[in-house]
CSV table of C-alpha atoms in Angstrom, one decimal:
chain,number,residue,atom,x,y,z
A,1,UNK,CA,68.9,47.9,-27.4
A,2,UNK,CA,67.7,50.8,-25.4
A,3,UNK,CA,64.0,50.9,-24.7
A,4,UNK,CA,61.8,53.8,-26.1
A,5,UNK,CA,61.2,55.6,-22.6
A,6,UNK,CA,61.6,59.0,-22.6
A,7,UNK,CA,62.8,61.0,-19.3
A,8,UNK,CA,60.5,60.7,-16.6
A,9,UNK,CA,59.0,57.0,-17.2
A,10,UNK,CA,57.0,58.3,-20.3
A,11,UNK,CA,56.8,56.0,-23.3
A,12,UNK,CA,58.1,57.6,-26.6
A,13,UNK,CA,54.9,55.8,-28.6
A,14,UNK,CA,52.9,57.1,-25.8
A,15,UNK,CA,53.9,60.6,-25.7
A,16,UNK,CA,53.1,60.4,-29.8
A,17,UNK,CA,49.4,59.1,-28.7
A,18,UNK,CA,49.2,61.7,-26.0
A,19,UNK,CA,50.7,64.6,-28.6
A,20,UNK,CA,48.4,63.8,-31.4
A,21,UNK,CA,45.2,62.9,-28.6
A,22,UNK,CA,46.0,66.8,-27.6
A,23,UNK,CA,46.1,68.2,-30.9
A,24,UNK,CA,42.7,65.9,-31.5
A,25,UNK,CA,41.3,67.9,-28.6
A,26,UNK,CA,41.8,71.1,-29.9
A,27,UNK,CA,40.8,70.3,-33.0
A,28,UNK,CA,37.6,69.4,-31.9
A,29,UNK,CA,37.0,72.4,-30.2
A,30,UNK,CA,36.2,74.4,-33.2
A,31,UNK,CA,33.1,72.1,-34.3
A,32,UNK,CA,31.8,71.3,-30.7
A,33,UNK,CA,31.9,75.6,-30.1
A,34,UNK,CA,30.2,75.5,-33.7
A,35,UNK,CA,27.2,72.9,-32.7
A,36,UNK,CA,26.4,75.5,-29.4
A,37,UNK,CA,26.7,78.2,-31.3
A,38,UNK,CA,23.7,76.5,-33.8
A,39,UNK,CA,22.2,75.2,-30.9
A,40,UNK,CA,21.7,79.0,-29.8
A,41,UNK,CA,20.5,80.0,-33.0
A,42,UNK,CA,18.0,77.8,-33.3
A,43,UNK,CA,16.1,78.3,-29.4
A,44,UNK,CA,16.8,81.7,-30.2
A,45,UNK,CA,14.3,81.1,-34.0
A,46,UNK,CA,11.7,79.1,-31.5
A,47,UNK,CA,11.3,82.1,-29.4
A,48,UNK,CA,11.2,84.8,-32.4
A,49,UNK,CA,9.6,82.9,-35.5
A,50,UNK,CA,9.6,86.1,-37.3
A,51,UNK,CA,13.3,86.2,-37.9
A,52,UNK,CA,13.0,84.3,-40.9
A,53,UNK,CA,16.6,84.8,-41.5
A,54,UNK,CA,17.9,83.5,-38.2
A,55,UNK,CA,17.6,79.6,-39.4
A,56,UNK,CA,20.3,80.2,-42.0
A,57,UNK,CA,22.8,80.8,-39.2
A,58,UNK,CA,21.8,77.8,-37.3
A,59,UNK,CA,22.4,75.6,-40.3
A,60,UNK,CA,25.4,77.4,-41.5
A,61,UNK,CA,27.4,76.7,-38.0
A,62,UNK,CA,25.8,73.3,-37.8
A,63,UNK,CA,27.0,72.3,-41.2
A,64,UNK,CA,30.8,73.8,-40.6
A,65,UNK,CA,30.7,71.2,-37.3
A,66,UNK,CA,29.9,68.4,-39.7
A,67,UNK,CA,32.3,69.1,-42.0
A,68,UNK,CA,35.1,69.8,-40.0
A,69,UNK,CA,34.1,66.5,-37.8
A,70,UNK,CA,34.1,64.7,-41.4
A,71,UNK,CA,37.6,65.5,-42.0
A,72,UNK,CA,39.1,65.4,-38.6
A,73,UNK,CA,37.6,61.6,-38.3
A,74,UNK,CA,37.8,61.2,-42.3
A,75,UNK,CA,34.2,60.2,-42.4
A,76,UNK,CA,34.0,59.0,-45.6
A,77,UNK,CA,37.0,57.3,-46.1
A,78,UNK,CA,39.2,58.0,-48.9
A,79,UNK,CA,41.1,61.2,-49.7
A,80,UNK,CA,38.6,62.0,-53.0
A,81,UNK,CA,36.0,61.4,-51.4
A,82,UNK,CA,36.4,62.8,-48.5
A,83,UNK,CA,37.5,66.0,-50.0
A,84,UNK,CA,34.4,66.6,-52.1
A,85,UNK,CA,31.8,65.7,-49.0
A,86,UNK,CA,33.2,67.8,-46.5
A,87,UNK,CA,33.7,70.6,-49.7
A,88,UNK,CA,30.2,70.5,-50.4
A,89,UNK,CA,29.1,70.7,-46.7
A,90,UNK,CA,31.8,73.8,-45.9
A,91,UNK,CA,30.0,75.3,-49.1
A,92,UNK,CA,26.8,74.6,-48.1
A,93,UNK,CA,26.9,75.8,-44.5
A,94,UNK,CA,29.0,79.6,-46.1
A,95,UNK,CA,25.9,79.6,-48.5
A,96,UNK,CA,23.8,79.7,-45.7
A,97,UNK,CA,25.6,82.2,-43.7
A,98,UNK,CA,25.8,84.6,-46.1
A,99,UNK,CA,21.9,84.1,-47.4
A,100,UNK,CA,20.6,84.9,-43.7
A,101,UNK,CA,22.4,87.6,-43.4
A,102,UNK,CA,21.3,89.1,-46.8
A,103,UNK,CA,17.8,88.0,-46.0
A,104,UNK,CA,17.9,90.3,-43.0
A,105,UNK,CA,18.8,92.9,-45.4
A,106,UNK,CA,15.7,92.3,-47.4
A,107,UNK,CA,18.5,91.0,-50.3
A,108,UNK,CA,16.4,87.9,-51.6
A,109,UNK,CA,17.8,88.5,-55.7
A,110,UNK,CA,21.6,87.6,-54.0
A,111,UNK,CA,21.3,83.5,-53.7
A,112,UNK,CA,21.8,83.2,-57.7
A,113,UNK,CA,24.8,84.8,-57.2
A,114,UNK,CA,25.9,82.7,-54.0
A,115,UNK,CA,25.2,79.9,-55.6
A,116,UNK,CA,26.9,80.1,-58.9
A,117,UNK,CA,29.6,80.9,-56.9
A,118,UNK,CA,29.0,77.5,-54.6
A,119,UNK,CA,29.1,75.8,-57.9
A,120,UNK,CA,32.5,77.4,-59.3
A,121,UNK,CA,33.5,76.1,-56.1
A,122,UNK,CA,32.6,72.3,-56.5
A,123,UNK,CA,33.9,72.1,-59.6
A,124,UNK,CA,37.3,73.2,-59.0
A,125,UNK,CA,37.5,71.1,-56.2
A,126,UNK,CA,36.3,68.3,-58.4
A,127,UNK,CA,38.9,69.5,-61.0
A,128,UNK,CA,42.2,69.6,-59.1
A,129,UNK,CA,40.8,66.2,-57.4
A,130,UNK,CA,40.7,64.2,-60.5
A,131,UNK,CA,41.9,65.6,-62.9
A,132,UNK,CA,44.6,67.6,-61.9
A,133,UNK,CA,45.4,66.8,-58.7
A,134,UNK,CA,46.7,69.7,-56.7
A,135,UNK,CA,46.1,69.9,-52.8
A,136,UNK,CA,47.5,73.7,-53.0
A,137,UNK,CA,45.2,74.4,-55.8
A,138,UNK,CA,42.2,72.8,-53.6
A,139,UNK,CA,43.5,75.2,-51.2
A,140,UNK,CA,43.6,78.4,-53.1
A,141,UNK,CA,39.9,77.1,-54.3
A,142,UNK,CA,38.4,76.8,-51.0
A,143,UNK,CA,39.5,79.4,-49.3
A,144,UNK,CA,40.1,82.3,-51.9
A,145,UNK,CA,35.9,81.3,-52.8
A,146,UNK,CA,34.9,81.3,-49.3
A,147,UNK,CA,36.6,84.9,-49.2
A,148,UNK,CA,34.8,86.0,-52.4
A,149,UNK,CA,31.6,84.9,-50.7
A,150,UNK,CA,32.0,86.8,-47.3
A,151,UNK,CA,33.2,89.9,-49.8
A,152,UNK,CA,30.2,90.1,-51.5
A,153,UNK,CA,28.1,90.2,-48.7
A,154,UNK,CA,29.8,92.8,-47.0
A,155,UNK,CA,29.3,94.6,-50.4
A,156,UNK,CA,25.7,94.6,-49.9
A,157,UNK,CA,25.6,95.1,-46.4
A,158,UNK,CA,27.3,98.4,-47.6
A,159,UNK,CA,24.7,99.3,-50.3
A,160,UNK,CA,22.4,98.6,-47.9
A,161,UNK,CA,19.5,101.6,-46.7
A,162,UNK,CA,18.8,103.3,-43.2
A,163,UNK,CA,22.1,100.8,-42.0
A,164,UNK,CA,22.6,101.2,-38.0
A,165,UNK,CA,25.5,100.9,-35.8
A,166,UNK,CA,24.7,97.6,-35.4
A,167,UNK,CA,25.0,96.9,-39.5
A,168,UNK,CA,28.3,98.9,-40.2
A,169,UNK,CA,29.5,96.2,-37.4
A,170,UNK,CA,28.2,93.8,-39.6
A,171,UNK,CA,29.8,95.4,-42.6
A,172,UNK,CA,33.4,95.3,-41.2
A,173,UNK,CA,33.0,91.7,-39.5
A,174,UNK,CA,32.3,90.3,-42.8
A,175,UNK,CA,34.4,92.2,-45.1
A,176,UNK,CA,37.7,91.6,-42.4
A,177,UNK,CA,36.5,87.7,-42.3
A,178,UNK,CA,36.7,87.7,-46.1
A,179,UNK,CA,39.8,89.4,-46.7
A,180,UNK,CA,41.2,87.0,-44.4
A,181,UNK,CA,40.8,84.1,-46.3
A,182,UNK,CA,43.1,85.6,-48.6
A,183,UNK,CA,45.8,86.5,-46.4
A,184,UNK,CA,45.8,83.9,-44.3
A,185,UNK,CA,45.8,81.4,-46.8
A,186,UNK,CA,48.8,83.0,-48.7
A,187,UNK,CA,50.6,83.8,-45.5
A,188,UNK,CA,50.8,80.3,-44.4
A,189,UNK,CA,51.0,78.2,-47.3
A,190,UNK,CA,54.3,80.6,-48.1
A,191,UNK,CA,55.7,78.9,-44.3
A,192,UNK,CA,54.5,75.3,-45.2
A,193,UNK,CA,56.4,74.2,-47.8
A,194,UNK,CA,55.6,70.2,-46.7
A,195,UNK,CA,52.0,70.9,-48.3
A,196,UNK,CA,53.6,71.7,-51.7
A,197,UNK,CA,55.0,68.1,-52.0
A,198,UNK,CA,52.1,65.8,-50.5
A,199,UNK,CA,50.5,65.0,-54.0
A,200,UNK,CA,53.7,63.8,-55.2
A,201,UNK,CA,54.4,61.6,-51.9
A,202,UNK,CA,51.1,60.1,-52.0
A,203,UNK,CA,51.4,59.2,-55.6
A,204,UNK,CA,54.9,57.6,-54.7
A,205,UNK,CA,52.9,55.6,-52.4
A,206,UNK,CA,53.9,57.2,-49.0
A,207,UNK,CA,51.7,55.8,-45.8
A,208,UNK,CA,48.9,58.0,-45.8
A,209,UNK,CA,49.1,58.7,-41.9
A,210,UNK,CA,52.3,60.2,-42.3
A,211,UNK,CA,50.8,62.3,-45.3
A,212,UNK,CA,48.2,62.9,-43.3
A,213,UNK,CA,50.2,63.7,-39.9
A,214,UNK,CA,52.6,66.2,-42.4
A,215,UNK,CA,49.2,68.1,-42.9
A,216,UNK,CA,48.1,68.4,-39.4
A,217,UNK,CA,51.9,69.8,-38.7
A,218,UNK,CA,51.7,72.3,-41.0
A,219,UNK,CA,51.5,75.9,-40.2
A,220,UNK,CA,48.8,75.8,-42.5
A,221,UNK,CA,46.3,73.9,-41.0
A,222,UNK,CA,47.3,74.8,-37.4
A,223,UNK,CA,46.4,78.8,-38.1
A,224,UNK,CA,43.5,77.6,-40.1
A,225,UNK,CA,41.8,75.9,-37.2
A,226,UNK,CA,42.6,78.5,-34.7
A,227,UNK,CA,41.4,81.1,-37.0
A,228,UNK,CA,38.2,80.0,-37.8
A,229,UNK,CA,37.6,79.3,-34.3
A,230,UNK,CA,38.2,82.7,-33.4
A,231,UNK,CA,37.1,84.3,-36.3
A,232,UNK,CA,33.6,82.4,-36.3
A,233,UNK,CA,33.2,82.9,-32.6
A,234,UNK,CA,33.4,87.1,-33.6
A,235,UNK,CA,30.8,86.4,-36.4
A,236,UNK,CA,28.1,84.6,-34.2
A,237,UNK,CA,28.5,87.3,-31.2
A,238,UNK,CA,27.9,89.6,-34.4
A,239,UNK,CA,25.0,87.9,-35.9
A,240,UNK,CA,23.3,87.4,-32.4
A,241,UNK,CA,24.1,91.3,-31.1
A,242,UNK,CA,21.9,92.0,-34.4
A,243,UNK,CA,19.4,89.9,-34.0
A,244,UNK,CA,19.2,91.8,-30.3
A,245,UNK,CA,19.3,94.9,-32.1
A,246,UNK,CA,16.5,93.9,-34.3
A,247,UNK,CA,14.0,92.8,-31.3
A,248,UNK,CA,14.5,96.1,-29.6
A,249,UNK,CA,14.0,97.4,-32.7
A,250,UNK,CA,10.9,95.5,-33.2
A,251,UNK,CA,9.7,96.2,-29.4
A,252,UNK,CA,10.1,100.1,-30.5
A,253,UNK,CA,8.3,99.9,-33.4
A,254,UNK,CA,5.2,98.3,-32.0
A,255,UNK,CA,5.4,100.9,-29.5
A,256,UNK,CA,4.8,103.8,-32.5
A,257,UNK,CA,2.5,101.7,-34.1
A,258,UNK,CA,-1.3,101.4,-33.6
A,259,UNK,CA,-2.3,97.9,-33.6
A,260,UNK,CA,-5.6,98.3,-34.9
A,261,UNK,CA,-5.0,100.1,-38.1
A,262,UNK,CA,-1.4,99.2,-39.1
A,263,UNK,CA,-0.2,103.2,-38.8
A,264,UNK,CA,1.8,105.3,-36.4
A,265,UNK,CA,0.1,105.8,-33.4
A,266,UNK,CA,0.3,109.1,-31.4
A,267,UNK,CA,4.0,109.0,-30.5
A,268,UNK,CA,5.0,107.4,-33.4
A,269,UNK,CA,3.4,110.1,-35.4
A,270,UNK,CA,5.2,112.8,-33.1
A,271,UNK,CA,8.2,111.3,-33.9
A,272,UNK,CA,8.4,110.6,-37.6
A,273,UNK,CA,7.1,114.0,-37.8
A,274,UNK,CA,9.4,115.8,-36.7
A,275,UNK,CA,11.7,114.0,-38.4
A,276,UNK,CA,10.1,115.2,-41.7
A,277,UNK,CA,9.8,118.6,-40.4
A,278,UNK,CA,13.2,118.6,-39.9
A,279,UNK,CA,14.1,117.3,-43.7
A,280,UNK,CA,14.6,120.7,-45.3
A,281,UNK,CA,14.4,118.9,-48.8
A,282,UNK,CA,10.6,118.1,-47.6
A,283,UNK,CA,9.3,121.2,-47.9
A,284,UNK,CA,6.7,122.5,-47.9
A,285,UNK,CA,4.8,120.6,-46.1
A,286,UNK,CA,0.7,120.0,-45.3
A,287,UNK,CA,-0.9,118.3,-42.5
A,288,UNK,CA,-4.7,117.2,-43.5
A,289,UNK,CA,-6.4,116.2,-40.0
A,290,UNK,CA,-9.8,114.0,-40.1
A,291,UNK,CA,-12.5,112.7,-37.7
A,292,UNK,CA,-15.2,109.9,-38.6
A,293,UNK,CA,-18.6,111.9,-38.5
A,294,UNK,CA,-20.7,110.6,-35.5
A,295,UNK,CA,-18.3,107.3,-34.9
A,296,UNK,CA,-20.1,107.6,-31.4
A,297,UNK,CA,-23.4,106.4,-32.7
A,298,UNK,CA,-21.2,103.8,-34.4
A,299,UNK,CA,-20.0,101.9,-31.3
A,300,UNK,CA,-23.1,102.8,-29.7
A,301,UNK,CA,-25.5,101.3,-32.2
A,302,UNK,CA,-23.5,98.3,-33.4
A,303,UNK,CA,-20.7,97.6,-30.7
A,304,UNK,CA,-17.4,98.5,-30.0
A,305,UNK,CA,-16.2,95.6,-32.0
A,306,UNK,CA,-18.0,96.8,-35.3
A,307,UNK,CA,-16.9,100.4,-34.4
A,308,UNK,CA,-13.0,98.8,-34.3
A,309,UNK,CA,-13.6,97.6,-37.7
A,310,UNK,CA,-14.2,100.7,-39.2
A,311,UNK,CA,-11.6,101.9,-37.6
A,312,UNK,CA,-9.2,99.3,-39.2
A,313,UNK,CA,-10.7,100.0,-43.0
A,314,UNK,CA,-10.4,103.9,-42.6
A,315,UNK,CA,-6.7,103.0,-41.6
A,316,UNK,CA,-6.2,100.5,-44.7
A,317,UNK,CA,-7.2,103.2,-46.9
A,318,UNK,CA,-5.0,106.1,-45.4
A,319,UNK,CA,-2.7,103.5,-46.2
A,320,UNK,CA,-3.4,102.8,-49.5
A,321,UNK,CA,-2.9,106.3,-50.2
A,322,UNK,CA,-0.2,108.4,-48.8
A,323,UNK,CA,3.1,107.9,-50.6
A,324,UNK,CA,6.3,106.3,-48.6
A,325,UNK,CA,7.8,109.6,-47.4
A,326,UNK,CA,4.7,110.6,-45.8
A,327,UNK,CA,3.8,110.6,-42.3
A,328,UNK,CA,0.3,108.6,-41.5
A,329,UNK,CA,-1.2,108.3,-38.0
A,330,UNK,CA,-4.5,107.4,-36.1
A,331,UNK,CA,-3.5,109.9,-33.2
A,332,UNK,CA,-6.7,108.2,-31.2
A,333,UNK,CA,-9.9,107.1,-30.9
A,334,UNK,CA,-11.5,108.2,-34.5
A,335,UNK,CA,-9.0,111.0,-35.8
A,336,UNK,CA,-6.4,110.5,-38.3
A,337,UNK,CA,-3.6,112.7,-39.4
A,338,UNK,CA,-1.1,113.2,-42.5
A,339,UNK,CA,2.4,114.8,-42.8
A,340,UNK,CA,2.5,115.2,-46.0
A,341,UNK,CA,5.9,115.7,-47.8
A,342,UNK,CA,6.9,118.2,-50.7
A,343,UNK,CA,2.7,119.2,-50.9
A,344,UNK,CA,1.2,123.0,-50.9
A,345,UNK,CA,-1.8,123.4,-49.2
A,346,UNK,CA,-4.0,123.5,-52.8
A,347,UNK,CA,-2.4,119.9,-53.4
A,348,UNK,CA,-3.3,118.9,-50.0
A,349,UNK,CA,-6.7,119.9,-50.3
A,350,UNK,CA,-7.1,117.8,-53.6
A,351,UNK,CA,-5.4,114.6,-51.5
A,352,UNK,CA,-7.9,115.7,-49.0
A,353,UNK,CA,-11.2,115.7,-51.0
A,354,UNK,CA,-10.0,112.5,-52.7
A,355,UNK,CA,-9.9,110.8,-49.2
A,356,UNK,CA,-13.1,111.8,-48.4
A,357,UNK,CA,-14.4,110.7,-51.3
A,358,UNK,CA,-13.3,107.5,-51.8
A,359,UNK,CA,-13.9,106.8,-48.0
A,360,UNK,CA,-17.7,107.9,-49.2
A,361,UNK,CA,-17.1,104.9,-51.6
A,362,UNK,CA,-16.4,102.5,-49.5
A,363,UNK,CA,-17.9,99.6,-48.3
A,364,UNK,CA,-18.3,98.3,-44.9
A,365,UNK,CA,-19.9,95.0,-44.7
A,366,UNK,CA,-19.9,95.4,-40.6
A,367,UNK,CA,-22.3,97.6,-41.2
A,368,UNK,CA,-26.3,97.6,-42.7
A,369,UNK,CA,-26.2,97.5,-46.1
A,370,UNK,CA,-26.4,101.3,-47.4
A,371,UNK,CA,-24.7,102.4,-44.5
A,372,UNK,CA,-22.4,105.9,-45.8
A,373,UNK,CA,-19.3,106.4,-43.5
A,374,UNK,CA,-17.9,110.1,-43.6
A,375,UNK,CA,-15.6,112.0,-42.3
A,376,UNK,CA,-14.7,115.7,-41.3
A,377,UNK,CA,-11.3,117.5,-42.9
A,378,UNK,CA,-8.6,120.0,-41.8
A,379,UNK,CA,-6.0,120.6,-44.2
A,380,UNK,CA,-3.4,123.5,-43.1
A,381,UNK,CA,0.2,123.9,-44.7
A,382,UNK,CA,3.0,124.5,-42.5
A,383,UNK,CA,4.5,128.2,-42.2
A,384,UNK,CA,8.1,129.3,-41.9
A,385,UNK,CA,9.1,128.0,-38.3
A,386,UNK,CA,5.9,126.5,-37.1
A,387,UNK,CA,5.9,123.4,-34.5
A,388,UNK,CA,4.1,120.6,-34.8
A,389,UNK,CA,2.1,121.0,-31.8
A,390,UNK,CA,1.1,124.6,-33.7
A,391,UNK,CA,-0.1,123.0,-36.7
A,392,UNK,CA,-1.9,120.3,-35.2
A,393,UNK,CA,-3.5,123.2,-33.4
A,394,UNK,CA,-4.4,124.7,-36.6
A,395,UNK,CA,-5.8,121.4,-38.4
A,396,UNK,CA,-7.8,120.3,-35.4
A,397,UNK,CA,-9.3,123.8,-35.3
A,398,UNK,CA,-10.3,123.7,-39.2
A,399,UNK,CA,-11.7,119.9,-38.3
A,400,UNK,CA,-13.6,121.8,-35.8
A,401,UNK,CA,-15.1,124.2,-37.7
A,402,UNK,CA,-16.2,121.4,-40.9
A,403,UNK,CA,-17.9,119.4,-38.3
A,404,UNK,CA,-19.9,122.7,-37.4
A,405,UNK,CA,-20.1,123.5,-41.1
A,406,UNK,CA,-22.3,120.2,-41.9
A,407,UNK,CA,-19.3,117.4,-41.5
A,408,UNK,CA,-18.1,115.7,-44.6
A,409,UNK,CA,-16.7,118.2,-45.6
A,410,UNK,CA,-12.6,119.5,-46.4
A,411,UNK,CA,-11.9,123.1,-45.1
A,412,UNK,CA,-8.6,124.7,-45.4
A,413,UNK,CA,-6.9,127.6,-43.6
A,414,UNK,CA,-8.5,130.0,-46.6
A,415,UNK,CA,-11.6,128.5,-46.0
A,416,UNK,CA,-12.3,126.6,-49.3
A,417,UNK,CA,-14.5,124.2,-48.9
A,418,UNK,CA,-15.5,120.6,-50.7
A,419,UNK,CA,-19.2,120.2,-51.6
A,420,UNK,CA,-20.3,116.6,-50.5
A,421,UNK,CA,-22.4,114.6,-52.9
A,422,UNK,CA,-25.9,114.6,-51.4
A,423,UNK,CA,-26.3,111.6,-49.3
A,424,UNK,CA,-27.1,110.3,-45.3
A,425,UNK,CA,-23.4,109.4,-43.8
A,426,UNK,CA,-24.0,106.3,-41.4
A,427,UNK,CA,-22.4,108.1,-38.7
């Protein structure tokens, strides 16, 4: 009898242990690439807590290792079992990766729909598991839900406002990775005709190892792991170029923003000005210009700390009262400005007086009880043509000419004027 040596001193068994060792190696690559990849993730959450969203992905990539590791090692055992754990966690971890990147887009109504989805999903798989058992069908399931999943989210990363560069790359990584569960899945399972007979084999009492090893062979499963290696590897270096893009973002932003009062600061307001100027559908357009009345004898009298206080109501209250399109700023120290959008001067000088008034209003515990903060207005409407720089020009002038004029008062380029209600202002 001839011994089972193959050429070159290699045992036939043992080149069978060393084929199917190999094949375990690869396999394992996918999940061991997927745990760094959550690893990543999550130091990259410890070091920006404010990306709420950025969790999701770490648990998504985290829970595709588990699941793939739970049916590469068949942790549980049993086919049934096995099937609907590492379903449920490959469910689990696409719900994830799909909410996070829908949170980012300020989608928080979409989970309903991912999970009803998640459900459908589970019991299918539940269905053609025991009740009608039908690997292929568990198949189509799977995959062909998974792809429904990633396509809805690329549907509202579409519908999506203001989207960047970064976001259309977003857009066409998840919409390619969901139409490729559908292709892929129908592509191979039309070259691995083995698959379509395992049920039957298994229920004729075939050796489950060579049921299982038919699997592992098949064309199926082979593009499948290489697939989602690659594929999942594009998404990550997606989702983490974004969250790159958002922290430069975010770096920006606070550099247009004034910290004390929440608004635009100087060059932010430059900016998103001229922005709006350049928005023909804004027009016309008013700029109203104001400085706190004596906010000298403020810091002086009660600290720098007080006067920063009152700097930071004045700015809630601009807030509370220019509409989204408009343009709000604290330009420095105590003057304020306001692009406002689609306003005539007349309707600016109403927006104007109402400001002043309800800033008369206000109360400023920081301060001695009594104590009357005011402020001096400026409201001119842009002309035809005019820069900003021209019309700030204009507005600082008429601010000018109101503190002159007995301060707490709104004067417009016409020179109409808002009686104040008698009363001391506190600065």
């Amino acid at each position: 009898m001839r011994r089972p040596w193959r050429k070159g001193g290699v045992p036939r068994a043992g080149a069978r242990r060393q084929r199917m060792s190999e094949g375990r190696l690869y396999l394992l690559a996918g999940p061991a690439v997927s745990l760094v990849v959550a690893c990543v993730f999550l130091l990259v959450w410890l070091h920006h807590r404010k990306r709420s969203y950025v969790p999701f992905f770490a648990v998504a990539f985290c829970a595709y290792a588990m699941a793939a590791l739970s049916q590469l090692f068949q942790i549980p055992a049993g086919v049934g079992l096995n099937t609907m754990v590492s379903g449920l966690v490959y469910t689990f971890g696409i719900f994830c990766l799909v909410q996070g990147v829908l949170a980012r887009f300020g989608k928080a109504g979409a989970a309903p729909v991912l999970a009803a989805v998640s459900v459908a999903i589970l019991g299918l798989l539940y269905y053609f598991m025991y009740v009608d058992r039908s690997l292929v069908a568990r198949i189509y399931v799977q995959n062909f839900g998974y792809g429904v999943m990633f396509l809805f989210a690329a549907v509202e990363i579409f519908g999506a406002s203001g989207r960047r560069k970064v976001d259309r790359i977003l857009f066409w990584v998840f919409l390619l990775f969901g139409l490729h569960f559908f292709v892929r899945t129908v592509l191979t399972l039309s070259i691995s005709p083995d698959l379509f007979a395992l049920d039957r084999m298994r229920t004729e009492g075939a050796d489950a190892r060579t049921i299982g090893l038919l699997f592992r062979r098949s064309p199926f499963w082979q593009v499948l792991n290489f697939s989602l290696l690659v594929s999942g590897l594009l998404v990550a270096l997606a989702l983490l170029g974004a969250i790159a893009v958002d922290a430069m973002d975010e770096l920006e932003r606070q550099g247009r923003i004034d910290p004390l009062t929440g608004l635009a600061n100087r060059r932010g307001f430059d900016d998103l000005a001229q922005e709006l100027i350049a928005d023909k559908t804004s027009h016309p357009q008013s700029l109203v210009y104001f400085d706190i009345d004596r906010f000298k004898g403020i810091n002086d009298g009660f600290g720098h700390a007080t006067g920063d206080l009152v700097l930071a109501t004045v700015g809630g209250l601009v807030a509370r009262v220019v509409m989204p399109r408009d343009v709000a700023a604290r330009r420095g120290g105590e003057e304020f400005v306001v692009l406002l959008a689609s306003t005539s001067a007349r309707s600016a000088f109403h927006f104007a007086e109402r400001m002043r008034a309800e800033l008369r209003r206000t109360s400023f515990p920081m301060l001695p009880p009594g104590a009357v903060v005011t402020a001096s207005f400026g409201v001119a409407e842009r002309r035809p043509d005019e820069d900003l720089a021209d019309l700030l020009h204009r507005a600082d002038q008429l601010v000018y000419a109101a503190k002159h004029a007995g301060r707490d008062l709104v004067l417009t380029d016409d020179g109409v004027l808002a009686v104040p209600v008698v009363g001391q202002g506190a600065g």
